[in-house]
Amino acid sequence: MSLGEFDLIAKYFTRPVARAALGVGDDCALLAPAPGMQLAVSSDMLVEGRHFLSTVAPDRLGHKALAVNLSDLAACGAAPLGFTLAFSLPRADEVFLEGLARGMFALADEHGIELVGGDTTQGPLNLCLTVFGEVPAGGALLRSGARPGDDLYVSGTVGDARLALEVFRGTLALPGEQFDRVRVAMERPQPRVALGLALRGIASSAIDVSDGLLGDLGHVLKRSEVGASVQVDDVPRSAVLAAQPPAWQRECTLAGGDDYELLFTAAPGDAERVRAAGRSAGVAVTRIGRIEAARGLRLVDAAGAPVAHTFGSFDHFRS
């Protein structure tokens, strides 16, 4: 007998809740943020062929679907509370569903959050998650807080996901072990929730790097009504990416996307607090530039020479 819609939900996506007041099974979930806290809410959709390849392992897809949403909470300095899952799939494939649920719930358990509702239907493979978090009233990290003189930082390393994509496209080739390393970056990104929490009260603005470092920085500059200078050779990259031709290194680090690292600003006097936040979260943070009063984006190399800005960022209707 084929698996029905409600059997599917009951078998793979229903678990007891401890934090939520009411979880899966009713018309609405009930969440109760602590007194003095605001709800932070974000939704992201992942479409097969657009956001992920058909060859991705189901457990990695489940991980990534939740990770990219948690990354948005991290960029706001919000602590995760729970999430909903709405998806369509061509058929009720139990091997796929078991892997998807396993990868998703493994990451959920790492962050102590629960699936509290959603929807499912038949159709092209498409996952849409909504995450809920809490942040002290007035304490959220926003894109609009960057000020002239602030230092510009990014967490971890960037560019590996784009490098893996180019291997899939056949543009580049990597030895097996190196490809496996960058493929993990593409398929199992790590949301920087702990760093986002540690940066509350320190960072003046923040955004997660999803569509490319320069493109996402552009959102901060626009909302903050400032400009920036970026030292392109200081942008952190993995050893695998650093072994590629310089042009590919810059393309991947500056315009690659799908990194889900945090790009943030902080006052120069808070440099040690920024480093301490990185240490407490277990992730490296690297200064890559400076916020300036003059609008626009200026790129310079290690010698201080200008670098032509020809790097784009991902746009669903222009890419």
PDB file of C-alpha atoms in Angstrom:
ATOM      1  CA  MET A   1       0.000   0.000   0.000  1.00  0.00           C
ATOM      2  CA  SER A   2       1.349   3.432  -0.924  1.00  0.00           C
ATOM      3  CA  LEU A   3       2.107   5.919   1.821  1.00  0.00           C
ATOM      4  CA  GLY A   4      -0.630   8.535   2.240  1.00  0.00           C
ATOM      5  CA  GLU A   5      -0.149  12.209   3.099  1.00  0.00           C
ATOM      6  CA  PHE A   6      -1.070  11.941   6.781  1.00  0.00           C
ATOM      7  CA  ASP A   7       0.727   8.629   7.231  1.00  0.00           C
ATOM      8  CA  LEU A   8       3.814  10.289   5.763  1.00  0.00           C
ATOM      9  CA  ILE A   9       3.620  13.146   8.250  1.00  0.00           C
ATOM     10  CA  ALA A  10       2.980  10.830  11.188  1.00  0.00           C
ATOM     11  CA  LYS A  11       5.770   8.412  10.296  1.00  0.00           C
ATOM     12  CA  TYR A  12       8.585  10.803   9.399  1.00  0.00           C
ATOM     13  CA  PHE A  13       7.827  14.283  10.714  1.00  0.00           C
ATOM     14  CA  THR A  14       5.899  13.974  13.980  1.00  0.00           C
ATOM     15  CA  ARG A  15       7.859  14.008  17.222  1.00  0.00           C
ATOM     16  CA  PRO A  16       6.934  15.056  20.769  1.00  0.00           C
ATOM     17  CA  VAL A  17       7.650  18.723  21.545  1.00  0.00           C
ATOM     18  CA  ALA A  18       9.162  20.080  24.730  1.00  0.00           C
ATOM     19  CA  ARG A  19       9.761  23.776  24.034  1.00  0.00           C
ATOM     20  CA  ALA A  20       6.696  24.606  21.940  1.00  0.00           C
ATOM     21  CA  ALA A  21       3.340  24.927  23.667  1.00  0.00           C
ATOM     22  CA  LEU A  22       1.735  22.930  20.818  1.00  0.00           C
ATOM     23  CA  GLY A  23       3.373  21.198  17.868  1.00  0.00           C
ATOM     24  CA  VAL A  24       2.359  19.088  14.864  1.00  0.00           C
ATOM     25  CA  GLY A  25      -1.238  17.864  14.663  1.00  0.00           C
ATOM     26  CA  ASP A  26      -3.447  20.925  15.148  1.00  0.00           C
ATOM     27  CA  ASP A  27      -4.443  23.790  12.868  1.00  0.00           C
ATOM     28  CA  CYS A  28      -1.770  26.050  14.380  1.00  0.00           C
ATOM     29  CA  ALA A  29       1.388  25.591  16.408  1.00  0.00           C
ATOM     30  CA  LEU A  30       1.829  27.605  19.587  1.00  0.00           C
ATOM     31  CA  LEU A  31       5.157  29.186  20.486  1.00  0.00           C
ATOM     32  CA  ALA A  32       5.823  31.126  23.665  1.00  0.00           C
ATOM     33  CA  PRO A  33       8.820  33.489  23.538  1.00  0.00           C
ATOM     34  CA  ALA A  34      10.239  34.538  26.886  1.00  0.00           C
ATOM     35  CA  PRO A  35       9.099  37.852  28.426  1.00  0.00           C
ATOM     36  CA  GLY A  36      10.877  40.838  26.911  1.00  0.00           C
ATOM     37  CA  MET A  37      11.756  38.948  23.733  1.00  0.00           C
ATOM     38  CA  GLN A  38      10.674  39.561  20.145  1.00  0.00           C
ATOM     39  CA  LEU A  39       9.927  36.845  17.588  1.00  0.00           C
ATOM     40  CA  ALA A  40      12.322  36.611  14.640  1.00  0.00           C
ATOM     41  CA  VAL A  41      10.758  34.850  11.637  1.00  0.00           C
ATOM     42  CA  SER A  42      12.324  33.843   8.321  1.00  0.00           C
ATOM     43  CA  SER A  43      11.343  31.621   5.368  1.00  0.00           C
ATOM     44  CA  ASP A  44      13.500  30.060   2.674  1.00  0.00           C
ATOM     45  CA  MET A  45      12.523  27.869  -0.253  1.00  0.00           C
ATOM     46  CA  LEU A  46      14.739  25.231  -1.882  1.00  0.00           C
ATOM     47  CA  VAL A  47      13.761  24.105  -5.389  1.00  0.00           C
ATOM     48  CA  GLU A  48      15.317  21.105  -7.115  1.00  0.00           C
ATOM     49  CA  GLY A  49      17.508  22.191 -10.010  1.00  0.00           C
ATOM     50  CA  ARG A  50      17.700  25.743  -8.693  1.00  0.00           C
ATOM     51  CA  HIS A  51      18.987  25.430  -5.131  1.00  0.00           C
ATOM     52  CA  PHE A  52      20.172  21.826  -5.107  1.00  0.00           C
ATOM     53  CA  LEU A  53      21.092  19.076  -7.553  1.00  0.00           C
ATOM     54  CA  SER A  54      19.089  15.885  -7.954  1.00  0.00           C
ATOM     55  CA  THR A  55      22.218  13.952  -6.955  1.00  0.00           C
ATOM     56  CA  VAL A  56      22.336  15.335  -3.407  1.00  0.00           C
ATOM     57  CA  ALA A  57      21.932  12.762  -0.641  1.00  0.00           C
ATOM     58  CA  PRO A  58      18.534  13.137   1.114  1.00  0.00           C
ATOM     59  CA  ASP A  59      20.101  13.560   4.572  1.00  0.00           C
ATOM     60  CA  ARG A  60      22.302  16.394   3.282  1.00  0.00           C
ATOM     61  CA  LEU A  61      19.287  18.028   1.681  1.00  0.00           C
ATOM     62  CA  GLY A  62      17.392  17.841   4.971  1.00  0.00           C
ATOM     63  CA  HIS A  63      20.358  19.394   6.765  1.00  0.00           C
ATOM     64  CA  LYS A  64      20.771  22.193   4.239  1.00  0.00           C
ATOM     65  CA  ALA A  65      17.061  23.031   4.104  1.00  0.00           C
ATOM     66  CA  LEU A  66      17.098  23.798   7.823  1.00  0.00           C
ATOM     67  CA  ALA A  67      20.638  25.221   7.891  1.00  0.00           C
ATOM     68  CA  VAL A  68      19.940  28.027   5.411  1.00  0.00           C
ATOM     69  CA  ASN A  69      16.983  29.132   7.526  1.00  0.00           C
ATOM     70  CA  LEU A  70      18.920  28.976  10.783  1.00  0.00           C
ATOM     71  CA  SER A  71      21.563  31.112   9.095  1.00  0.00           C
ATOM     72  CA  ASP A  72      19.011  33.918   8.775  1.00  0.00           C
ATOM     73  CA  LEU A  73      18.334  33.741  12.513  1.00  0.00           C
ATOM     74  CA  ALA A  74      22.081  33.815  13.134  1.00  0.00           C
ATOM     75  CA  ALA A  75      22.393  37.001  11.086  1.00  0.00           C
ATOM     76  CA  CYS A  76      19.812  38.649  13.346  1.00  0.00           C
ATOM     77  CA  GLY A  77      21.377  37.375  16.563  1.00  0.00           C
ATOM     78  CA  ALA A  78      18.239  35.359  17.299  1.00  0.00           C
ATOM     79  CA  ALA A  79      18.068  32.121  19.285  1.00  0.00           C
ATOM     80  CA  PRO A  80      16.084  29.434  17.410  1.00  0.00           C
ATOM     81  CA  LEU A  81      12.731  28.291  18.851  1.00  0.00           C
ATOM     82  CA  GLY A  82      11.144  26.054  16.211  1.00  0.00           C
ATOM     83  CA  PHE A  83      10.332  25.631  12.542  1.00  0.00           C
ATOM     84  CA  THR A  84       7.667  24.570  10.083  1.00  0.00           C
ATOM     85  CA  LEU A  85       8.120  22.513   6.920  1.00  0.00           C
ATOM     86  CA  ALA A  86       6.020  22.751   3.763  1.00  0.00           C
ATOM     87  CA  PHE A  87       7.060  20.634   0.804  1.00  0.00           C
ATOM     88  CA  SER A  88       5.957  19.044  -2.410  1.00  0.00           C
ATOM     89  CA  LEU A  89       7.465  15.859  -3.794  1.00  0.00           C
ATOM     90  CA  PRO A  90       6.734  13.779  -6.887  1.00  0.00           C
ATOM     91  CA  ARG A  91       5.979  10.605  -4.915  1.00  0.00           C
ATOM     92  CA  ALA A  92       6.142   9.285  -1.375  1.00  0.00           C
ATOM     93  CA  ASP A  93       9.576   7.672  -1.598  1.00  0.00           C
ATOM     94  CA  GLU A  94      10.271   6.293   1.872  1.00  0.00           C
ATOM     95  CA  VAL A  95      14.040   6.009   1.373  1.00  0.00           C
ATOM     96  CA  PHE A  96      14.143   9.683   0.424  1.00  0.00           C
ATOM     97  CA  LEU A  97      11.823  10.709   3.265  1.00  0.00           C
ATOM     98  CA  GLU A  98      13.777   8.790   5.893  1.00  0.00           C
ATOM     99  CA  GLY A  99      17.042  10.436   4.832  1.00  0.00           C
ATOM    100  CA  LEU A 100      15.482  13.897   4.561  1.00  0.00           C
ATOM    101  CA  ALA A 101      13.961  13.657   8.034  1.00  0.00           C
ATOM    102  CA  ARG A 102      17.136  12.212   9.550  1.00  0.00           C
ATOM    103  CA  GLY A 103      19.349  15.022   8.259  1.00  0.00           C
ATOM    104  CA  MET A 104      16.848  17.713   9.195  1.00  0.00           C
ATOM    105  CA  PHE A 105      16.198  16.461  12.707  1.00  0.00           C
ATOM    106  CA  ALA A 106      19.896  15.874  13.416  1.00  0.00           C
ATOM    107  CA  LEU A 107      20.551  19.582  12.869  1.00  0.00           C
ATOM    108  CA  ALA A 108      17.372  20.532  14.726  1.00  0.00           C
ATOM    109  CA  ASP A 109      18.532  18.511  17.722  1.00  0.00           C
ATOM    110  CA  GLU A 110      21.935  20.252  17.639  1.00  0.00           C
ATOM    111  CA  HIS A 111      20.111  23.561  18.117  1.00  0.00           C
ATOM    112  CA  GLY A 112      17.433  22.287  20.480  1.00  0.00           C
ATOM    113  CA  ILE A 113      14.501  23.168  18.216  1.00  0.00           C
ATOM    114  CA  GLU A 114      11.367  21.364  17.095  1.00  0.00           C
ATOM    115  CA  LEU A 115       9.271  20.941  13.973  1.00  0.00           C
ATOM    116  CA  VAL A 116       5.888  22.399  14.913  1.00  0.00           C
ATOM    117  CA  GLY A 117       3.818  22.211  11.720  1.00  0.00           C
ATOM    118  CA  GLY A 118       3.678  22.604   7.960  1.00  0.00           C
ATOM    119  CA  ASP A 119       2.097  21.076   4.866  1.00  0.00           C
ATOM    120  CA  THR A 120       2.814  18.535   2.142  1.00  0.00           C
ATOM    121  CA  THR A 121       1.498  17.883  -1.356  1.00  0.00           C
ATOM    122  CA  GLN A 122       2.424  16.087  -4.554  1.00  0.00           C
ATOM    123  CA  GLY A 123       4.385  18.023  -7.143  1.00  0.00           C
ATOM    124  CA  PRO A 124       7.931  18.984  -8.190  1.00  0.00           C
ATOM    125  CA  LEU A 125      10.458  18.593  -5.380  1.00  0.00           C
ATOM    126  CA  ASN A 126      10.373  21.827  -3.408  1.00  0.00           C
ATOM    127  CA  LEU A 127      11.064  22.470   0.285  1.00  0.00           C
ATOM    128  CA  CYS A 128       9.962  25.602   2.135  1.00  0.00           C
ATOM    129  CA  LEU A 129      10.883  26.072   5.789  1.00  0.00           C
ATOM    130  CA  THR A 130       9.948  28.857   8.170  1.00  0.00           C
ATOM    131  CA  VAL A 131      12.042  29.300  11.308  1.00  0.00           C
ATOM    132  CA  PHE A 132      11.081  31.112  14.483  1.00  0.00           C
ATOM    133  CA  GLY A 133      13.555  32.592  16.922  1.00  0.00           C
ATOM    134  CA  GLU A 134      13.654  35.028  19.787  1.00  0.00           C
ATOM    135  CA  VAL A 135      15.816  38.061  20.422  1.00  0.00           C
ATOM    136  CA  PRO A 136      15.730  40.697  23.170  1.00  0.00           C
ATOM    137  CA  ALA A 137      13.449  43.573  22.221  1.00  0.00           C
ATOM    138  CA  GLY A 138      15.557  46.137  20.343  1.00  0.00           C
ATOM    139  CA  GLY A 139      18.575  43.834  20.328  1.00  0.00           C
ATOM    140  CA  ALA A 140      18.384  42.257  16.868  1.00  0.00           C
ATOM    141  CA  LEU A 141      21.322  42.609  14.499  1.00  0.00           C
ATOM    142  CA  LEU A 142      20.107  44.481  11.405  1.00  0.00           C
ATOM    143  CA  ARG A 143      21.457  45.353   7.979  1.00  0.00           C
ATOM    144  CA  SER A 144      20.900  49.032   8.653  1.00  0.00           C
ATOM    145  CA  GLY A 145      23.376  49.591  11.491  1.00  0.00           C
ATOM    146  CA  ALA A 146      26.746  49.942   9.712  1.00  0.00           C
ATOM    147  CA  ARG A 147      28.493  53.261  10.354  1.00  0.00           C
ATOM    148  CA  PRO A 148      31.499  54.992   8.744  1.00  0.00           C
ATOM    149  CA  GLY A 149      34.697  53.806  10.393  1.00  0.00           C
ATOM    150  CA  ASP A 150      33.309  50.375  11.311  1.00  0.00           C
ATOM    151  CA  ASP A 151      35.467  47.364  10.517  1.00  0.00           C
ATOM    152  CA  LEU A 152      34.026  44.746   8.155  1.00  0.00           C
ATOM    153  CA  TYR A 153      34.344  41.059   9.093  1.00  0.00           C
ATOM    154  CA  VAL A 154      33.377  37.663   7.727  1.00  0.00           C
ATOM    155  CA  SER A 155      33.268  34.351   9.571  1.00  0.00           C
ATOM    156  CA  GLY A 156      34.859  31.068   8.504  1.00  0.00           C
ATOM    157  CA  THR A 157      35.930  30.766   4.877  1.00  0.00           C
ATOM    158  CA  VAL A 158      33.961  31.533   1.727  1.00  0.00           C
ATOM    159  CA  GLY A 159      34.011  30.274  -1.840  1.00  0.00           C
ATOM    160  CA  ASP A 160      34.085  26.487  -1.468  1.00  0.00           C
ATOM    161  CA  ALA A 161      30.418  26.008  -2.355  1.00  0.00           C
ATOM    162  CA  ARG A 162      30.922  27.885  -5.621  1.00  0.00           C
ATOM    163  CA  LEU A 163      34.053  25.868  -6.321  1.00  0.00           C
ATOM    164  CA  ALA A 164      32.090  22.636  -5.884  1.00  0.00           C
ATOM    165  CA  LEU A 165      29.371  23.929  -8.195  1.00  0.00           C
ATOM    166  CA  GLU A 166      31.917  24.635 -10.911  1.00  0.00           C
ATOM    167  CA  VAL A 167      33.171  21.058 -10.629  1.00  0.00           C
ATOM    168  CA  PHE A 168      29.606  19.812 -11.054  1.00  0.00           C
ATOM    169  CA  ARG A 169      29.273  22.087 -14.084  1.00  0.00           C
ATOM    170  CA  GLY A 170      32.465  20.673 -15.588  1.00  0.00           C
ATOM    171  CA  THR A 171      34.219  24.047 -15.594  1.00  0.00           C
ATOM    172  CA  LEU A 172      36.917  22.905 -13.163  1.00  0.00           C
ATOM    173  CA  ALA A 173      38.317  19.578 -11.986  1.00  0.00           C
ATOM    174  CA  LEU A 174      39.498  18.587  -8.510  1.00  0.00           C
ATOM    175  CA  PRO A 175      41.014  15.395  -7.089  1.00  0.00           C
ATOM    176  CA  GLY A 176      38.476  13.226  -5.280  1.00  0.00           C
ATOM    177  CA  GLU A 177      39.408  14.149  -1.700  1.00  0.00           C
ATOM    178  CA  GLN A 178      39.480  17.880  -2.454  1.00  0.00           C
ATOM    179  CA  PHE A 179      36.144  17.687  -4.260  1.00  0.00           C
ATOM    180  CA  ASP A 180      34.616  15.865  -1.285  1.00  0.00           C
ATOM    181  CA  ARG A 181      35.770  18.673   1.015  1.00  0.00           C
ATOM    182  CA  VAL A 182      34.257  21.492  -1.018  1.00  0.00           C
ATOM    183  CA  ARG A 183      31.125  19.463  -1.766  1.00  0.00           C
ATOM    184  CA  VAL A 184      30.467  19.262   1.978  1.00  0.00           C
ATOM    185  CA  ALA A 185      30.565  23.066   2.097  1.00  0.00           C
ATOM    186  CA  MET A 186      27.968  23.184  -0.669  1.00  0.00           C
ATOM    187  CA  GLU A 187      25.656  20.491   0.668  1.00  0.00           C
ATOM    188  CA  ARG A 188      26.070  20.733   4.481  1.00  0.00           C
ATOM    189  CA  PRO A 189      26.631  24.404   5.385  1.00  0.00           C
ATOM    190  CA  GLN A 190      26.964  25.195   9.074  1.00  0.00           C
ATOM    191  CA  PRO A 191      24.696  27.990  10.336  1.00  0.00           C
ATOM    192  CA  ARG A 192      26.626  30.368  12.609  1.00  0.00           C
ATOM    193  CA  VAL A 193      23.962  30.614  15.283  1.00  0.00           C
ATOM    194  CA  ALA A 194      26.386  30.664  18.205  1.00  0.00           C
ATOM    195  CA  LEU A 195      28.381  33.475  16.604  1.00  0.00           C
ATOM    196  CA  GLY A 196      25.242  35.512  15.921  1.00  0.00           C
ATOM    197  CA  LEU A 197      24.278  35.248  19.580  1.00  0.00           C
ATOM    198  CA  ALA A 198      27.806  36.145  20.708  1.00  0.00           C
ATOM    199  CA  LEU A 199      27.789  39.252  18.474  1.00  0.00           C
ATOM    200  CA  ARG A 200      24.683  40.780  20.056  1.00  0.00           C
ATOM    201  CA  GLY A 201      25.695  44.112  21.525  1.00  0.00           C
ATOM    202  CA  ILE A 202      28.961  44.072  19.544  1.00  0.00           C
ATOM    203  CA  ALA A 203      28.161  43.971  15.831  1.00  0.00           C
ATOM    204  CA  SER A 204      26.587  47.102  14.388  1.00  0.00           C
ATOM    205  CA  SER A 205      25.110  45.246  11.395  1.00  0.00           C
ATOM    206  CA  ALA A 206      25.049  41.727   9.988  1.00  0.00           C
ATOM    207  CA  ILE A 207      23.876  39.597   7.077  1.00  0.00           C
ATOM    208  CA  ASP A 208      24.478  35.999   6.078  1.00  0.00           C
ATOM    209  CA  VAL A 209      26.371  35.275   2.865  1.00  0.00           C
ATOM    210  CA  SER A 210      23.908  33.422   0.659  1.00  0.00           C
ATOM    211  CA  ASP A 211      24.048  35.117  -2.760  1.00  0.00           C
ATOM    212  CA  GLY A 212      27.711  36.170  -2.807  1.00  0.00           C
ATOM    213  CA  LEU A 213      29.829  38.241  -0.427  1.00  0.00           C
ATOM    214  CA  LEU A 214      29.813  41.446  -2.460  1.00  0.00           C
ATOM    215  CA  GLY A 215      26.151  41.167  -3.375  1.00  0.00           C
ATOM    216  CA  ASP A 216      25.123  40.621   0.226  1.00  0.00           C
ATOM    217  CA  LEU A 217      27.423  43.406   1.400  1.00  0.00           C
ATOM    218  CA  GLY A 218      25.591  45.630  -1.077  1.00  0.00           C
ATOM    219  CA  HIS A 219      22.351  45.053   0.870  1.00  0.00           C
ATOM    220  CA  VAL A 220      24.040  46.272   4.061  1.00  0.00           C
ATOM    221  CA  LEU A 221      25.489  49.327   2.339  1.00  0.00           C
ATOM    222  CA  LYS A 222      22.138  50.243   0.839  1.00  0.00           C
ATOM    223  CA  ARG A 223      20.206  49.859   4.073  1.00  0.00           C
ATOM    224  CA  SER A 224      22.886  51.653   6.103  1.00  0.00           C
ATOM    225  CA  GLU A 225      23.400  54.391   3.482  1.00  0.00           C
ATOM    226  CA  VAL A 226      27.188  53.998   3.513  1.00  0.00           C
ATOM    227  CA  GLY A 227      30.009  52.676   1.328  1.00  0.00           C
ATOM    228  CA  ALA A 228      32.858  50.268   1.928  1.00  0.00           C
ATOM    229  CA  SER A 229      36.406  49.348   0.993  1.00  0.00           C
ATOM    230  CA  VAL A 230      37.147  45.607   0.777  1.00  0.00           C
ATOM    231  CA  GLN A 231      40.635  44.098   0.789  1.00  0.00           C
ATOM    232  CA  VAL A 232      39.951  41.234  -1.608  1.00  0.00           C
ATOM    233  CA  ASP A 233      43.099  39.265  -0.812  1.00  0.00           C
ATOM    234  CA  ASP A 234      42.183  39.217   2.880  1.00  0.00           C
ATOM    235  CA  VAL A 235      38.902  37.392   2.293  1.00  0.00           C
ATOM    236  CA  PRO A 236      39.440  33.983   3.971  1.00  0.00           C
ATOM    237  CA  ARG A 237      39.442  30.882   1.778  1.00  0.00           C
ATOM    238  CA  SER A 238      40.187  27.193   2.227  1.00  0.00           C
ATOM    239  CA  ALA A 239      43.466  25.569   1.210  1.00  0.00           C
ATOM    240  CA  VAL A 240      41.645  23.859  -1.663  1.00  0.00           C
ATOM    241  CA  LEU A 241      40.395  27.156  -3.065  1.00  0.00           C
ATOM    242  CA  ALA A 242      43.721  28.900  -2.394  1.00  0.00           C
ATOM    243  CA  ALA A 243      45.382  26.399  -4.762  1.00  0.00           C
ATOM    244  CA  GLN A 244      43.201  27.537  -7.677  1.00  0.00           C
ATOM    245  CA  PRO A 245      44.141  30.264 -10.194  1.00  0.00           C
ATOM    246  CA  PRO A 246      43.815  33.777  -8.692  1.00  0.00           C
ATOM    247  CA  ALA A 247      40.916  34.725 -10.972  1.00  0.00           C
ATOM    248  CA  TRP A 248      38.874  31.751  -9.785  1.00  0.00           C
ATOM    249  CA  GLN A 249      39.750  32.481  -6.154  1.00  0.00           C
ATOM    250  CA  ARG A 250      38.313  35.982  -6.456  1.00  0.00           C
ATOM    251  CA  GLU A 251      35.257  34.832  -8.380  1.00  0.00           C
ATOM    252  CA  CYS A 252      34.429  32.185  -5.771  1.00  0.00           C
ATOM    253  CA  THR A 253      35.137  34.275  -2.673  1.00  0.00           C
ATOM    254  CA  LEU A 254      33.534  37.506  -3.831  1.00  0.00           C
ATOM    255  CA  ALA A 255      30.597  36.301  -5.924  1.00  0.00           C
ATOM    256  CA  GLY A 256      30.199  32.610  -5.126  1.00  0.00           C
ATOM    257  CA  GLY A 257      27.347  32.481  -2.644  1.00  0.00           C
ATOM    258  CA  ASP A 258      25.835  29.516  -0.778  1.00  0.00           C
ATOM    259  CA  ASP A 259      28.412  29.990   2.001  1.00  0.00           C
ATOM    260  CA  TYR A 260      26.083  30.910   4.904  1.00  0.00           C
ATOM    261  CA  GLU A 261      28.858  32.617   6.809  1.00  0.00           C
ATOM    262  CA  LEU A 262      28.173  35.860   8.674  1.00  0.00           C
ATOM    263  CA  LEU A 263      29.278  39.174   7.186  1.00  0.00           C
ATOM    264  CA  PHE A 264      29.167  41.876   9.857  1.00  0.00           C
ATOM    265  CA  THR A 265      30.468  45.220  11.008  1.00  0.00           C
ATOM    266  CA  ALA A 266      31.727  46.475  14.345  1.00  0.00           C
ATOM    267  CA  ALA A 267      33.410  49.573  15.736  1.00  0.00           C
ATOM    268  CA  PRO A 268      37.250  49.482  15.626  1.00  0.00           C
ATOM    269  CA  GLY A 269      37.376  49.704  19.407  1.00  0.00           C
ATOM    270  CA  ASP A 270      35.456  46.414  19.635  1.00  0.00           C
ATOM    271  CA  ALA A 271      38.037  44.362  17.726  1.00  0.00           C
ATOM    272  CA  GLU A 272      39.011  42.277  20.758  1.00  0.00           C
ATOM    273  CA  ARG A 273      35.353  41.675  21.637  1.00  0.00           C
ATOM    274  CA  VAL A 274      34.787  40.476  18.067  1.00  0.00           C
ATOM    275  CA  ARG A 275      37.702  38.052  18.333  1.00  0.00           C
ATOM    276  CA  ALA A 276      36.405  36.839  21.693  1.00  0.00           C
ATOM    277  CA  ALA A 277      32.953  36.257  20.173  1.00  0.00           C
ATOM    278  CA  GLY A 278      34.560  34.158  17.455  1.00  0.00           C
ATOM    279  CA  ARG A 279      36.504  32.137  20.003  1.00  0.00           C
ATOM    280  CA  SER A 280      33.413  31.515  22.117  1.00  0.00           C
ATOM    281  CA  ALA A 281      31.509  30.340  19.022  1.00  0.00           C
ATOM    282  CA  GLY A 282      34.400  28.206  17.788  1.00  0.00           C
ATOM    283  CA  VAL A 283      34.680  29.950  14.419  1.00  0.00           C
ATOM    284  CA  ALA A 284      37.356  32.194  12.932  1.00  0.00           C
ATOM    285  CA  VAL A 285      36.458  35.802  12.158  1.00  0.00           C
ATOM    286  CA  THR A 286      38.518  37.840   9.697  1.00  0.00           C
ATOM    287  CA  ARG A 287      38.629  41.587   9.107  1.00  0.00           C
ATOM    288  CA  ILE A 288      38.295  42.193   5.374  1.00  0.00           C
ATOM    289  CA  GLY A 289      37.613  45.908   5.063  1.00  0.00           C
ATOM    290  CA  ARG A 290      36.129  49.108   6.378  1.00  0.00           C
ATOM    291  CA  ILE A 291      32.860  50.999   6.167  1.00  0.00           C
ATOM    292  CA  GLU A 292      33.167  54.467   4.637  1.00  0.00           C
ATOM    293  CA  ALA A 293      30.947  57.523   4.418  1.00  0.00           C
ATOM    294  CA  ALA A 294      31.284  57.803   0.633  1.00  0.00           C
ATOM    295  CA  ARG A 295      28.708  55.616  -1.087  1.00  0.00           C
ATOM    296  CA  GLY A 296      29.800  52.768  -3.315  1.00  0.00           C
ATOM    297  CA  LEU A 297      32.035  49.725  -3.077  1.00  0.00           C
ATOM    298  CA  ARG A 298      35.799  49.926  -3.550  1.00  0.00           C
ATOM    299  CA  LEU A 299      37.990  46.849  -3.906  1.00  0.00           C
ATOM    300  CA  VAL A 300      41.741  46.843  -3.296  1.00  0.00           C
ATOM    301  CA  ASP A 301      44.394  44.120  -3.438  1.00  0.00           C
ATOM    302  CA  ALA A 302      47.139  43.289  -0.950  1.00  0.00           C
ATOM    303  CA  ALA A 303      49.293  46.129  -2.298  1.00  0.00           C
ATOM    304  CA  GLY A 304      46.464  48.630  -1.981  1.00  0.00           C
ATOM    305  CA  ALA A 305      45.915  48.845  -5.740  1.00  0.00           C
ATOM    306  CA  PRO A 306      42.309  49.160  -6.984  1.00  0.00           C
ATOM    307  CA  VAL A 307      40.634  45.995  -8.280  1.00  0.00           C
ATOM    308  CA  ALA A 308      38.040  46.349 -11.022  1.00  0.00           C
ATOM    309  CA  HIS A 309      34.614  45.479  -9.644  1.00  0.00           C
ATOM    310  CA  THR A 310      33.103  43.139 -12.216  1.00  0.00           C
ATOM    311  CA  PHE A 311      31.757  40.556  -9.791  1.00  0.00           C
ATOM    312  CA  GLY A 312      28.046  39.814  -9.780  1.00  0.00           C
ATOM    313  CA  SER A 313      25.833  38.046  -7.260  1.00  0.00           C
ATOM    314  CA  PHE A 314      23.085  35.497  -7.594  1.00  0.00           C
ATOM    315  CA  ASP A 315      19.617  36.721  -8.560  1.00  0.00           C
ATOM    316  CA  HIS A 316      16.832  34.210  -9.219  1.00  0.00           C
ATOM    317  CA  PHE A 317      15.400  36.214 -12.105  1.00  0.00           C
ATOM    318  CA  ARG A 318      18.684  37.362 -13.644  1.00  0.00           C
ATOM    319  CA  SER A 319      20.793  34.222 -13.308  1.00  0.00           C
TER     320      SER A 319
END
